Amino acid sequence: MKKLLTVALVIFCIAGSLSCKPEKSDQPGQFGSFPKKSEKSSKAEEPAETFTPEFLFDSSKAVKDEGHKDFSSITGFELTKNMMPGWNLGNTFDATGSTGLASEMSWGQPHTEKVMIDGLAKSGIKTIRIPVTWHNHISDKATYTINPEWMKRVKTVVDWAIENDMYVILNIHHDDYDKESKMPKCNGIYPNKTNLVESQRYLYNIWGQIATAFNNGYDEHLIFETMNEPRPKGTPDEWWFSGSSRSIEAARSLNQMNQTALDAIRATGGNNAKRFVMCPALAASENAASSSLFKMPTDVERGRLILSIHAYTPYSFAMESPGQREFTSQHKDELKNMFTKLNDKFIVNKYPVVIGEYGATNKENLEERLAWFDFFLTTAKSYGIPCCLWDNAVWEVAKGSSDYSEHYGYYNRKTQTWYFPEIINQIVESTK
């Protein structure tokens, strides 16, 4: 979970009830009058930049998968049924605090060891989502080439999970540029017209390298997720799909970006020609996914695409600090409405859904959280939706404090125990 997420997601809990009209834009005279047809511009217009799908990375440095596993004929809905329950290796490989292998620990997490992954499997976790940030591990910005040592380290942890017969979700995580102005090369992605082509080049080359490192040696247990929470950062529309001209531009840009990432994965062939791929809407929100502007990409392989969303819902209970500590019937209705909308637009139309992040921050309200987990997960299961618990290892509320922000710690990675055994027991029970 991102450190900026806390304040932002309040918008999600009210977004469904808002009716927003797009702002008018591109009006003649808005920024000065247009030249008349008979007038000639004093400066010739530069042709619009276009994206060409080509791999620019240094293939001699790319990590190559030399394994072999047969890919089964499992359907997307069969896959998602088998993925319950899930967990996130949060604030680890997604950290942006430094470069090099030490960045894995730069946000305060311990070095990931096989015993940690083994402990999760023994606890009943079936899926591990491994968020990874890549832009701070590019060794050659001219070619978008990823440091092979970073790729090998990610591959090691993925393999530990696969050895435990777990499903793994691998993604591009905190690779979001932080402002809507022109983005320097190799600084990640940004969903607007100004940065669309550079975002596409970045996605095509990063996914080309990931898919080269993870191909025939991995069957359907490895799932790719194109992006994490792509959004127009640094703007009023960052977390809220408002229907403004900016958010409409962002949604349309993101549709192209999802398509580009998928095309890069498919271009590597082998098992990646039929790899299951998760695609998010803006900010990975149900609100943006429910918009008519959001489109799943076009795929050469039928039935291999999955919608990816995040749901710290209801915000007032699951995330807001101090918010509400009691899980109410009104909160249940909000969750029912969210799942109904996901069903009506996606599941009915043959697109499975995965909730890649969810959780309820610790407000020293264990019994209420248990009720929330039970309702959330049993409802999700009824629609065949697996959910991956966000875990940032922050679990204990300071004595006498009412600051409940970002307390999403559940699993003690050092001792392979759970801070709240009742919660993991409830998660396993509710997803049986």
CSV table of N, CA and C in Angstrom, one decimal, residues 21-97:
chain,number,residue,atom,x,y,z
A,21,LYS,N,-20.6,15.2,-14.4
A,21,LYS,CA,-20.6,15.5,-15.8
A,21,LYS,C,-19.2,15.9,-16.3
A,22,PRO,N,-18.8,15.4,-17.4
A,22,PRO,CA,-17.4,15.8,-17.9
A,22,PRO,C,-17.3,17.4,-18.1
A,23,GLU,N,-16.2,17.9,-17.7
A,23,GLU,CA,-16.0,19.3,-17.9
A,23,GLU,C,-15.8,19.6,-19.4
A,24,LYS,N,-16.2,20.7,-19.8
A,24,LYS,CA,-16.0,21.1,-21.2
A,24,LYS,C,-14.6,21.5,-21.4
A,25,SER,N,-14.1,21.1,-22.6
A,25,SER,CA,-12.7,21.4,-22.8
A,25,SER,C,-12.5,21.7,-24.3
A,26,ASP,N,-11.3,22.2,-24.7
A,26,ASP,CA,-11.0,22.4,-26.1
A,26,ASP,C,-12.0,23.4,-26.7
A,27,GLN,N,-12.5,24.3,-26.0
A,27,GLN,CA,-13.4,25.3,-26.6
A,27,GLN,C,-12.7,26.3,-27.4
A,28,PRO,N,-13.1,26.7,-28.6
A,28,PRO,CA,-12.5,27.7,-29.4
A,28,PRO,C,-12.4,29.0,-28.6
A,29,GLY,N,-11.3,29.6,-28.6
A,29,GLY,CA,-11.1,30.9,-27.9
A,29,GLY,C,-10.8,30.7,-26.4
A,30,GLN,N,-10.8,29.5,-25.9
A,30,GLN,CA,-10.5,29.3,-24.4
A,30,GLN,C,-9.1,29.7,-24.1
A,31,PHE,N,-8.2,29.5,-24.9
A,31,PHE,CA,-6.8,29.9,-24.7
A,31,PHE,C,-6.4,30.8,-25.8
A,32,GLY,N,-7.3,31.7,-26.3
A,32,GLY,CA,-7.0,32.6,-27.4
A,32,GLY,C,-7.7,32.1,-28.6
A,33,SER,N,-8.0,32.9,-29.6
A,33,SER,CA,-8.7,32.5,-30.8
A,33,SER,C,-7.9,31.7,-31.7
A,34,PHE,N,-8.6,30.7,-32.4
A,34,PHE,CA,-7.9,29.9,-33.4
A,34,PHE,C,-7.5,30.8,-34.6
A,35,PRO,N,-6.5,30.5,-35.3
A,35,PRO,CA,-6.2,31.2,-36.6
A,35,PRO,C,-7.2,30.9,-37.6
A,36,LYS,N,-7.6,31.9,-38.4
A,36,LYS,CA,-8.5,31.7,-39.5
A,36,LYS,C,-7.9,30.8,-40.6
A,37,LYS,N,-8.7,30.2,-41.4
A,37,LYS,CA,-8.2,29.2,-42.4
A,37,LYS,C,-7.2,29.8,-43.4
A,38,SER,N,-7.4,31.1,-43.6
A,38,SER,CA,-6.6,31.8,-44.6
A,38,SER,C,-5.2,32.2,-44.0
A,39,GLU,N,-5.2,32.1,-42.6
A,39,GLU,CA,-3.9,32.5,-42.0
A,39,GLU,C,-3.0,31.4,-41.9
A,40,LYS,N,-1.7,31.6,-42.0
A,40,LYS,CA,-0.7,30.6,-41.8
A,40,LYS,C,0.0,30.8,-40.5
A,41,SER,N,0.2,29.7,-39.8
A,41,SER,CA,0.9,29.7,-38.6
A,41,SER,C,2.4,30.1,-38.8
A,42,SER,N,3.0,30.9,-38.0
A,42,SER,CA,4.4,31.3,-38.2
A,42,SER,C,5.3,30.2,-37.9
A,43,LYS,N,4.8,29.1,-37.2
A,43,LYS,CA,5.7,28.0,-36.9
A,43,LYS,C,5.0,26.7,-37.2
A,44,ALA,N,5.6,25.9,-38.0
A,44,ALA,CA,5.0,24.6,-38.4
A,44,ALA,C,4.8,23.7,-37.2
A,45,GLU,N,3.6,23.1,-37.2
A,45,GLU,CA,3.3,22.2,-36.1
A,45,GLU,C,4.2,20.9,-36.2
A,46,GLU,N,4.7,20.5,-35.0
A,46,GLU,CA,5.5,19.2,-35.0
A,46,GLU,C,4.5,18.0,-35.1
A,47,PRO,N,4.9,17.0,-35.8
A,47,PRO,CA,4.0,15.8,-35.9
A,47,PRO,C,3.9,15.2,-34.5
A,48,ALA,N,2.7,14.6,-34.2
A,48,ALA,CA,2.5,14.0,-33.0
A,48,ALA,C,3.4,12.8,-32.8
A,49,GLU,N,4.0,12.6,-31.7
A,49,GLU,CA,4.8,11.4,-31.4
A,49,GLU,C,4.0,10.2,-31.3
A,50,THR,N,4.5,9.1,-31.9
A,50,THR,CA,3.7,7.9,-31.9
A,50,THR,C,4.6,6.8,-31.3
A,51,PHE,N,3.9,5.8,-30.7
A,51,PHE,CA,4.6,4.6,-30.1
A,51,PHE,C,4.8,3.5,-31.1
A,52,THR,N,6.0,3.0,-31.1
A,52,THR,CA,6.3,1.9,-32.0
A,52,THR,C,6.7,0.7,-31.0
A,53,PRO,N,5.9,-0.4,-31.1
A,53,PRO,CA,6.2,-1.5,-30.2
A,53,PRO,C,7.5,-2.3,-30.6
A,54,GLU,N,8.5,-2.0,-29.9
A,54,GLU,CA,9.8,-2.6,-30.1
A,54,GLU,C,10.6,-2.8,-28.8
A,55,PHE,N,11.3,-3.9,-28.7
A,55,PHE,CA,12.1,-4.1,-27.5
A,55,PHE,C,13.4,-3.4,-27.7
A,56,LEU,N,13.7,-2.5,-26.8
A,56,LEU,CA,14.9,-1.7,-26.9
A,56,LEU,C,16.0,-2.2,-25.9
A,57,PHE,N,15.6,-3.0,-24.9
A,57,PHE,CA,16.5,-3.4,-23.8
A,57,PHE,C,17.6,-4.2,-24.3
A,58,ASP,N,18.7,-4.2,-23.6
A,58,ASP,CA,19.9,-5.0,-24.0
A,58,ASP,C,19.6,-6.5,-23.7
A,59,SER,N,19.4,-7.2,-24.7
A,59,SER,CA,19.0,-8.7,-24.5
A,59,SER,C,20.2,-9.5,-23.9
A,60,SER,N,21.4,-9.0,-24.1
A,60,SER,CA,22.5,-9.7,-23.5
A,60,SER,C,22.5,-9.7,-22.0
A,61,LYS,N,21.9,-8.7,-21.4
A,61,LYS,CA,21.8,-8.5,-20.0
A,61,LYS,C,20.5,-9.0,-19.4
A,62,ALA,N,19.5,-9.3,-20.3
A,62,ALA,CA,18.2,-9.8,-19.8
A,62,ALA,C,18.3,-11.2,-19.2
A,63,VAL,N,17.6,-11.4,-18.1
A,63,VAL,CA,17.6,-12.7,-17.5
A,63,VAL,C,16.6,-13.5,-18.3
A,64,LYS,N,17.0,-14.7,-18.7
A,64,LYS,CA,16.2,-15.6,-19.6
A,64,LYS,C,15.7,-16.8,-18.8
A,65,ASP,N,14.5,-17.1,-19.0
A,65,ASP,CA,13.9,-18.3,-18.4
A,65,ASP,C,14.2,-19.5,-19.2
A,66,GLU,N,14.9,-20.5,-18.6
A,66,GLU,CA,15.2,-21.7,-19.3
A,66,GLU,C,14.5,-22.9,-18.8
A,67,GLY,N,13.5,-22.7,-18.0
A,67,GLY,CA,12.7,-23.9,-17.5
A,67,GLY,C,11.6,-24.3,-18.5
A,68,HIS,N,10.9,-25.4,-18.0
A,68,HIS,CA,9.8,-25.9,-18.9
A,68,HIS,C,8.7,-26.5,-17.9
A,69,LYS,N,7.5,-25.9,-18.1
A,69,LYS,CA,6.3,-26.5,-17.4
A,69,LYS,C,5.2,-26.4,-18.4
A,70,ASP,N,4.3,-27.4,-18.4
A,70,ASP,CA,3.1,-27.4,-19.2
A,70,ASP,C,2.1,-26.5,-18.6
A,71,PHE,N,1.4,-25.7,-19.5
A,71,PHE,CA,0.4,-24.8,-19.0
A,71,PHE,C,-0.9,-25.5,-19.2
A,72,SER,N,-1.7,-25.6,-18.1
A,72,SER,CA,-2.9,-26.4,-18.1
A,72,SER,C,-4.0,-25.6,-18.8
A,73,SER,N,-5.1,-26.3,-19.1
A,73,SER,CA,-6.3,-25.7,-19.8
A,73,SER,C,-7.3,-25.1,-18.8
A,74,ILE,N,-6.9,-24.8,-17.6
A,74,ILE,CA,-7.7,-24.2,-16.6
A,74,ILE,C,-8.3,-22.9,-17.0
A,75,THR,N,-9.6,-22.6,-16.7
A,75,THR,CA,-10.3,-21.4,-17.1
A,75,THR,C,-9.9,-20.3,-16.0
A,76,GLY,N,-10.2,-19.1,-16.4
A,76,GLY,CA,-10.0,-18.0,-15.5
A,76,GLY,C,-10.8,-18.1,-14.2
A,77,PHE,N,-12.0,-18.5,-14.3
A,77,PHE,CA,-12.9,-18.6,-13.1
A,77,PHE,C,-12.4,-19.8,-12.2
A,78,GLU,N,-11.9,-20.9,-12.8
A,78,GLU,CA,-11.4,-22.0,-12.1
A,78,GLU,C,-10.1,-21.5,-11.3
A,79,LEU,N,-9.3,-20.7,-12.0
A,79,LEU,CA,-8.1,-20.2,-11.5
A,79,LEU,C,-8.4,-19.4,-10.2
A,80,THR,N,-9.2,-18.4,-10.3
A,80,THR,CA,-9.5,-17.5,-9.2
A,80,THR,C,-10.1,-18.2,-8.0
A,81,LYS,N,-10.9,-19.2,-8.3
A,81,LYS,CA,-11.4,-20.1,-7.2
A,81,LYS,C,-10.3,-20.7,-6.4
A,82,ASN,N,-9.3,-21.1,-7.1
A,82,ASN,CA,-8.2,-21.8,-6.4
A,82,ASN,C,-7.2,-20.9,-5.7
A,83,MET,N,-7.3,-19.6,-6.0
A,83,MET,CA,-6.4,-18.6,-5.4
A,83,MET,C,-6.7,-18.1,-4.0
A,84,MET,N,-7.8,-18.5,-3.5
A,84,MET,CA,-8.2,-18.0,-2.1
A,84,MET,C,-7.6,-18.8,-1.0
A,85,PRO,N,-7.1,-18.1,0.0
A,85,PRO,CA,-6.9,-16.6,0.2
A,85,PRO,C,-5.5,-16.2,-0.2
A,86,GLY,N,-5.4,-14.8,-0.3
A,86,GLY,CA,-4.1,-14.3,-0.8
A,86,GLY,C,-3.5,-13.3,0.2
A,87,TRP,N,-2.3,-12.9,0.0
A,87,TRP,CA,-1.5,-12.1,0.9
A,87,TRP,C,-0.5,-11.3,0.1
A,88,ASN,N,-0.2,-10.0,0.5
A,88,ASN,CA,0.8,-9.2,-0.2
A,88,ASN,C,2.1,-9.1,0.6
A,89,LEU,N,3.2,-9.3,-0.1
A,89,LEU,CA,4.6,-9.0,0.4
A,89,LEU,C,4.8,-7.5,0.3
A,90,GLY,N,4.1,-6.7,1.2
A,90,GLY,CA,4.1,-5.3,1.0
A,90,GLY,C,5.3,-4.6,1.5
A,91,ASN,N,5.6,-3.4,1.0
A,91,ASN,CA,6.7,-2.5,1.4
A,91,ASN,C,8.0,-3.2,1.4
A,92,THR,N,8.2,-4.0,0.3
A,92,THR,CA,9.5,-4.8,0.2
A,92,THR,C,10.1,-4.5,-1.1
A,93,PHE,N,9.8,-5.3,-2.1
A,93,PHE,CA,10.3,-5.1,-3.4
A,93,PHE,C,9.7,-3.9,-4.1
A,94,ASP,N,8.7,-3.4,-3.6
A,94,ASP,CA,8.0,-2.2,-4.1
A,94,ASP,C,8.6,-0.9,-3.6
A,95,ALA,N,9.6,-1.0,-2.6
A,95,ALA,CA,10.2,0.2,-2.0
A,95,ALA,C,10.9,1.0,-3.0
A,96,THR,N,10.8,2.3,-2.9
A,96,THR,CA,11.5,3.3,-3.8
A,96,THR,C,12.6,4.1,-3.1
A,97,GLY,N,13.0,3.7,-1.9
A,97,GLY,CA,13.9,4.5,-1.1
A,97,GLY,C,15.4,4.4,-1.6
